[in-house]
Coordinates of C-alpha atoms and ligand atoms in Angstrom, one line a residue:
M1 CA -24.2 65.9 13.3
T2 CA -25.8 63.5 16.4
K3 CA -28.5 60.9 16.5
T4 CA -30.8 60.5 19.7
R5 CA -30.6 57.5 21.4
I6 CA -32.5 56.0 24.3
I7 CA -30.3 54.2 26.9
I8 CA -30.4 52.4 30.3
R9 CA -28.6 54.6 32.9
G10 CA -28.8 52.2 35.7
V11 CA -30.7 49.4 37.0
G12 CA -31.7 47.7 40.6
G13 CA -33.6 45.1 42.1
Y14 CA -35.1 44.2 45.4
L15 CA -36.3 40.9 47.1
P16 CA -38.4 40.7 50.3
E17 CA -36.3 39.4 53.1
K18 CA -38.6 36.1 53.9
V19 CA -37.2 33.2 51.8
L20 CA -39.6 30.3 51.5
T21 CA -37.5 27.4 50.4
N22 CA -38.7 24.2 48.6
I23 CA -38.2 22.4 51.6
E24 CA -40.4 24.6 53.8
L25 CA -43.0 24.3 50.7
A26 CA -43.0 20.6 51.1
T27 CA -44.4 20.8 54.4
M28 CA -47.3 23.0 53.5
V29 CA -48.6 21.1 50.1
D30 CA -47.8 17.4 48.5
T31 CA -44.8 18.6 46.9
S32 CA -41.0 17.8 46.9
D33 CA -37.7 19.8 46.7
A34 CA -36.3 17.2 43.9
W35 CA -39.9 17.3 42.1
I36 CA -39.5 21.4 42.0
Q37 CA -36.0 21.4 41.0
Q38 CA -36.0 18.8 38.3
R39 CA -39.3 20.2 36.7
V40 CA -38.6 24.1 37.1
G41 CA -35.2 24.6 38.2
I42 CA -36.8 26.6 41.3
R43 CA -35.1 26.2 44.9
E44 CA -36.5 29.5 46.8
R45 CA -38.4 32.3 46.2
H46 CA -39.0 35.3 48.4
I47 CA -42.2 36.5 49.7
A48 CA -43.4 40.0 50.8
A49 CA -44.1 40.6 54.2
E50 CA -47.3 41.3 55.6
G51 CA -48.2 44.8 54.9
Q52 CA -45.6 45.0 52.6
F53 CA -47.1 46.1 49.4
T54 CA -46.3 46.0 45.2
S55 CA -45.6 49.7 45.4
D56 CA -43.4 49.2 48.5
L57 CA -41.0 46.6 46.7
A58 CA -41.2 49.1 43.4
V59 CA -40.2 52.0 45.8
E60 CA -36.7 50.0 47.1
A61 CA -35.7 49.0 43.4
A62 CA -36.5 52.0 41.8
K63 CA -34.1 53.9 44.6
R64 CA -31.5 51.4 43.8
A65 CA -32.0 52.0 40.0
M66 CA -31.7 56.0 40.6
T67 CA -28.4 55.5 43.0
A68 CA -27.0 53.1 40.1
A69 CA -27.9 56.2 37.4
G70 CA -26.9 58.9 39.6
V71 CA -30.0 60.6 39.3
T72 CA -32.9 61.5 41.8
S73 CA -36.7 61.5 41.8
D74 CA -36.4 65.1 40.5
D75 CA -34.7 63.9 37.2
I76 CA -37.9 61.5 36.4
D77 CA -40.9 62.6 34.4
L78 CA -42.5 59.2 33.8
I79 CA -42.7 55.9 35.8
I80 CA -44.3 53.0 34.6
V81 CA -44.7 50.0 37.0
A82 CA -45.6 46.6 35.2
T83 CA -47.4 44.8 37.5
T84 CA -50.5 42.3 37.7
T85 CA -50.5 42.7 41.8
P86 CA -51.4 46.4 42.0
D87 CA -51.9 47.4 45.7
Y88 CA -55.5 48.7 44.9
T89 CA -57.6 48.2 41.9
F90 CA -57.0 52.0 41.3
P91 CA -55.2 54.1 41.6
A92 CA -52.0 52.8 39.7
A93 CA -49.1 51.3 41.8
A94 CA -47.0 53.9 39.8
T95 CA -48.7 56.5 41.2
L96 CA -48.4 55.4 44.6
V97 CA -44.8 54.9 43.9
Q98 CA -44.6 58.6 42.5
M99 CA -46.1 59.8 45.7
K100 CA -43.7 57.6 48.0
L101 CA -40.6 59.1 46.2
G102 CA -42.0 62.4 46.9
M103 CA -42.6 63.7 43.5
H104 CA -45.6 65.8 42.4
H105 CA -44.5 66.5 38.5
G106 CA -44.3 64.2 35.6
M107 CA -46.8 61.2 34.9
A108 CA -47.1 57.7 36.3
F109 CA -49.1 54.6 34.8
D110 CA -49.4 50.7 35.0
L111 CA -48.8 48.4 32.5
Q112 CA -50.5 45.0 32.4
A113 CA -49.1 42.6 30.3
V114 CA -48.2 40.1 33.4
C115 CA -44.7 38.6 33.0
S116 CA -44.1 40.5 29.7
G117 CA -44.7 44.0 31.4
F118 CA -41.0 44.8 31.7
V119 CA -40.4 44.3 28.5
Y120 CA -43.3 46.0 26.9
G121 CA -42.4 48.8 29.6
I122 CA -39.1 49.4 28.1
A123 CA -40.5 49.8 24.6
T124 CA -43.3 52.0 26.1
A125 CA -40.9 54.2 27.6
D126 CA -38.5 54.3 24.7
S127 CA -41.4 55.3 22.4
H128 CA -42.5 57.9 25.1
I129 CA -39.1 59.4 25.2
K130 CA -38.7 59.8 21.6
N131 CA -42.0 61.3 21.0
G132 CA -41.2 63.9 23.4
L133 CA -43.7 63.0 26.3
A134 CA -40.6 62.4 28.8
T135 CA -37.0 63.0 29.3
R136 CA -36.3 60.2 31.8
A137 CA -38.3 57.1 32.9
L138 CA -38.4 54.7 35.7
V139 CA -39.7 51.4 34.3
I140 CA -40.2 49.2 37.0
G141 CA -41.7 45.6 37.2
A142 CA -43.0 44.9 40.7
E143 CA -45.1 41.7 41.9
T144 CA -46.8 40.5 44.8
F145 CA -47.6 37.5 43.0
S146 CA -47.5 35.3 46.2
R147 CA -51.1 36.8 47.0
L148 CA -53.0 35.4 43.8
L149 CA -51.7 31.8 44.7
D150 CA -54.1 29.3 46.0
W151 CA -51.8 27.9 48.4
T152 CA -52.9 24.3 48.3
D153 CA -52.6 24.1 44.7
R154 CA -49.4 22.7 44.2
T155 CA -49.4 22.9 40.2
T156 CA -49.2 26.5 40.4
C157 CA -48.1 27.7 44.4
V158 CA -44.6 26.2 43.8
L159 CA -43.8 28.2 40.7
F160 CA -43.8 32.2 41.7
G161 CA -42.2 34.6 44.2
D162 CA -42.4 38.0 44.8
G163 CA -39.7 41.1 44.1
A164 CA -39.0 44.0 42.0
G165 CA -36.9 45.5 39.6
A166 CA -36.3 48.8 37.9
A167 CA -34.3 50.7 35.4
V168 CA -33.7 54.3 34.8
L169 CA -34.3 55.0 30.9
E170 CA -32.8 58.6 29.5
K171 CA -32.5 60.1 26.2
I172 CA -28.6 61.1 25.0
E173 CA -27.4 62.8 22.1
L174 CA -24.6 60.5 20.1
A175 CA -21.9 61.9 17.8
D176 CA -22.6 59.9 14.3
N177 CA -19.4 58.6 14.7
A178 CA -19.8 57.5 18.4
P179 CA -19.9 53.6 19.2
E180 CA -23.7 52.5 19.1
Q181 CA -25.4 52.6 22.6
G182 CA -28.9 52.3 23.6
I183 CA -32.2 50.6 22.7
L184 CA -31.8 49.3 19.4
A185 CA -35.0 47.3 18.6
S186 CA -38.1 46.1 20.2
A187 CA -40.7 43.7 19.2
L188 CA -44.1 43.0 21.3
R189 CA -46.8 40.5 20.5
S190 CA -49.9 39.2 22.1
D191 CA -53.0 36.6 21.3
G192 CA -55.8 36.7 23.3
H193 CA -57.0 33.6 22.3
H194 CA -54.9 31.8 24.7
W195 CA -55.8 33.6 27.8
Q196 CA -57.4 30.6 29.8
K197 CA -54.2 28.8 29.1
L198 CA -53.0 30.8 32.1
Y199 CA -55.3 33.5 33.9
V200 CA -56.6 34.6 37.2
D201 CA -60.1 33.8 37.8
G202 CA -61.3 37.1 39.6
G203 CA -61.6 40.7 38.7
P204 CA -63.6 44.0 39.7
S205 CA -65.7 43.4 36.4
T206 CA -66.2 39.7 36.7
T207 CA -66.3 38.2 40.5
G208 CA -65.3 41.3 42.4
T209 CA -62.9 39.3 44.2
I210 CA -58.9 38.9 42.9
G211 CA -59.1 35.2 42.5
H212 CA -56.4 32.7 42.0
V213 CA -54.0 31.6 39.5
H214 CA -54.9 28.8 36.9
M215 CA -52.8 27.6 34.5
Q216 CA -52.4 24.8 32.0
G217 CA -48.8 23.8 32.6
P218 CA -47.9 21.7 29.8
E219 CA -49.9 24.3 27.3
V220 CA -47.9 27.1 28.7
F221 CA -44.3 25.2 28.0
R222 CA -45.6 23.9 24.4
H223 CA -46.3 27.7 23.3
A224 CA -43.6 29.6 25.3
V225 CA -40.3 28.2 23.7
G226 CA -41.5 28.8 20.3
K227 CA -42.9 32.4 20.9
I228 CA -39.7 33.3 22.7
T229 CA -37.6 32.2 19.7
D230 CA -39.7 33.7 17.2
V231 CA -39.7 37.6 18.6
V232 CA -36.1 36.9 19.6
Y233 CA -35.5 36.7 16.0
A234 CA -37.9 39.5 15.2
T235 CA -35.9 41.8 17.1
L236 CA -32.5 40.9 15.7
E237 CA -33.4 41.1 12.3
K238 CA -35.0 44.6 12.9
A239 CA -31.6 45.9 14.4
G240 CA -29.4 43.9 11.6
Y241 CA -28.1 41.2 14.3
T242 CA -28.0 37.7 14.3
V243 CA -27.6 35.2 17.7
A244 CA -24.0 35.1 17.2
D245 CA -23.7 38.7 17.9
L246 CA -25.3 38.6 21.4
D247 CA -23.2 38.8 24.6
W248 CA -26.0 38.1 27.1
F249 CA -29.4 36.7 26.7
V250 CA -31.9 37.7 30.0
P251 CA -34.9 36.1 29.4
H252 CA -38.1 36.0 31.8
Q253 CA -37.2 33.5 34.7
A254 CA -40.6 31.4 34.5
N255 CA -38.6 28.0 34.5
K256 CA -35.2 26.5 34.0
R257 CA -36.6 24.0 31.5
I258 CA -38.4 27.0 29.2
I259 CA -35.1 29.0 29.3
E260 CA -33.0 25.8 28.3
G261 CA -35.5 25.3 25.3
A262 CA -35.5 28.4 24.0
G263 CA -31.4 28.9 24.6
A264 CA -30.8 25.6 22.8
K265 CA -33.4 26.2 19.9
L266 CA -31.6 29.7 19.4
S267 CA -28.3 27.8 19.7
L268 CA -27.2 29.9 22.6
P269 CA -23.9 28.8 24.5
P270 CA -25.8 28.4 28.3
E271 CA -22.5 30.7 29.8
K272 CA -24.3 33.6 27.8
V273 CA -27.8 33.2 29.5
V274 CA -28.7 35.0 32.9
M275 CA -30.3 32.7 35.1
T276 CA -31.9 33.7 38.5
V277 CA -34.7 31.6 38.5
S278 CA -33.6 29.0 41.2
E279 CA -33.2 31.8 43.9
H280 CA -35.8 34.3 42.5
A281 CA -38.7 31.7 41.2
N282 CA -40.8 33.3 38.7
T283 CA -41.8 36.9 39.9
S284 CA -43.6 37.6 36.9
A285 CA -43.1 41.2 35.5
A286 CA -40.1 41.4 37.9
S287 CA -38.2 38.5 36.8
V288 CA -36.4 40.4 33.8
P289 CA -35.3 43.5 35.8
L290 CA -33.9 41.6 38.5
A291 CA -32.0 39.2 36.4
L292 CA -30.5 42.2 34.6
S293 CA -29.6 43.8 38.2
V294 CA -27.7 40.9 39.4
A295 CA -25.8 40.1 36.2
V296 CA -24.8 44.1 36.0
A297 CA -24.1 44.2 39.6
D298 CA -21.9 41.0 39.6
G299 CA -19.8 42.7 36.4
R300 CA -21.2 40.3 33.7
I301 CA -23.0 42.6 31.5
K302 CA -20.8 45.6 30.7
K303 CA -20.7 48.8 28.5
G304 CA -20.5 48.0 25.0
D305 CA -22.3 44.2 25.2
L306 CA -25.1 43.4 23.3
V307 CA -28.1 42.4 25.4
M308 CA -31.3 40.6 24.7
L309 CA -34.3 40.7 27.1
E310 CA -37.1 38.6 26.6
A311 CA -40.4 37.5 27.9
M312 CA -43.6 35.7 27.5
G313 CA -46.9 35.4 30.0
G314 CA -50.3 35.2 30.1
G315 CA -52.4 36.6 27.6
F316 CA -50.5 35.1 25.8
T317 CA -48.4 38.4 25.8
W318 CA -44.3 38.3 24.7
G319 CA -41.7 40.4 23.6
A320 CA -38.1 41.4 23.4
S321 CA -35.8 44.2 23.4
L322 CA -32.2 44.3 22.1
I323 CA -29.6 46.8 23.6
R324 CA -26.3 48.0 23.4
W325 CA -25.5 48.7 26.9
Ligands
ACO1 N1 -45.0 18.6 42.8 C1 -45.3 17.5 42.9 N2 -45.9 17.0 41.9 C2 -46.6 17.6 41.0 C3 -46.8 19.1 41.4 C4 -45.8 19.8 42.7 N3 -45.4 20.9 42.9 N4 -47.3 19.5 40.7 C5 -47.7 18.7 39.6 N5 -47.6 17.4 39.7 C6 -47.7 16.4 39.5 C7 -49.1 16.3 38.8 O1 -50.2 16.3 39.8 C8 -49.0 14.9 37.9 O2 -49.4 14.1 38.5 P1 -50.4 13.0 38.1 O3 -49.4 12.3 37.1 O4 -50.3 11.9 39.0 O5 -51.5 13.7 37.3 C9 -47.7 15.1 37.2 O6 -46.8 15.9 38.2 C10 -47.2 15.7 36.3 O7 -48.2 16.8 35.9 P2 -47.9 17.5 34.8 O8 -48.9 18.9 34.5 O9 -47.9 16.6 33.4 O10 -46.3 17.8 34.8 P3 -45.2 18.5 33.7 O11 -44.2 17.5 33.8 O12 -46.0 18.9 32.6 O13 -44.8 19.7 34.7 C11 -45.2 21.9 34.9 C12 -45.5 20.7 35.2 C13 -43.6 22.0 35.4 C14 -45.9 23.4 35.2 C15 -44.6 22.2 33.3 O14 -46.0 22.1 32.8 C16 -44.0 23.5 33.0 O15 -43.2 23.8 33.2 N6 -45.0 24.3 32.5 C17 -44.7 25.9 32.1 C18 -45.3 26.4 33.5 C19 -44.7 27.9 33.5 O16 -43.6 28.0 33.9 N7 -45.6 28.9 33.9 C20 -44.9 29.9 34.5 C21 -46.0 30.9 34.3 S1 -46.2 31.1 32.5 C22 -44.5 32.2 31.9 O17 -44.4 32.8 32.9 C23 -43.9 32.0 30.5

């Protein structure tokens, strides 16, 4: 007898070439390297070049994930791009990625859950594959978040960056006595009552403009730690594990203090927490797959490890996914 499991076969990340340091930022807006590092743990962020769009970043990350997985675009039949910054209002950035990968087959759509988008994407692809709608998926988190920023607003522009990360998910049949592998459980949540705490003041149906990011920073902070820990516990419980079983915690890279706060509330040793926020800043939906691809590439995350992905963002949306690597 065998059991069907959805595994992550490979991951990859891409960061645009241009690096914007805090020191450079402090020449543009009234801030300082010390303030940013102390408050959010960010040292620098990457910024997409003029003419470089979200789908371009997504394609680079997707190619790296497919190489790591040993597959080509011929093998993919589902593309989910989690993004808040699509190239166009429509079509979906995912269909542009499909085109740029030379594909005519399969399906592609965007998923909008802001910073939680990649975790939502993993759970969505997992269900699609389990339900027979697809066999092998590219789940991509990609953002040109710099284009939503008001570069005169020091309370938001210092926090974000651009980038993309991707994962190839596929179905395998595991022998009943084989070691556990793949996505074990996910939990997704949202509560739209909090929308004004973190939002963009534009859109096709309201202003006809793209708008800029607005955030009630202390309110976001207050909600983040509790919501993150709740959904992590819910996911562990579904799979019959506890925090002590985790080898790696790969959280959304919003801000060092939120990550440390959640880690402390979960009683997770800091050495089990993957942190890339200082070099990447908050890349929204791209942050989890970027952090994941760094920790896989440097050999920290290995086959057999128990890995918890987690994210929280605008909406609010939040979620977690537990994976046996
Ligand atoms: N540089 C220097 N000073 C600044 C800056 C800046 N970039 N931004 C704000 N300040 C000033 C404020 O103007 C204020 O000055 P005042 O006292 O003279 O009015 C002072 O710093 C304190 O402002 P607060 O907003 O109270 O600062 P706080 O200590 O709460 O830190 C921060 C702000 C870092 C944004 C914090 O609230 C936070 O981390 N919130 C979570 C936000 C976050 O991570 N969002 C990411 C998106 S959400 C997500 O992905 C989960």
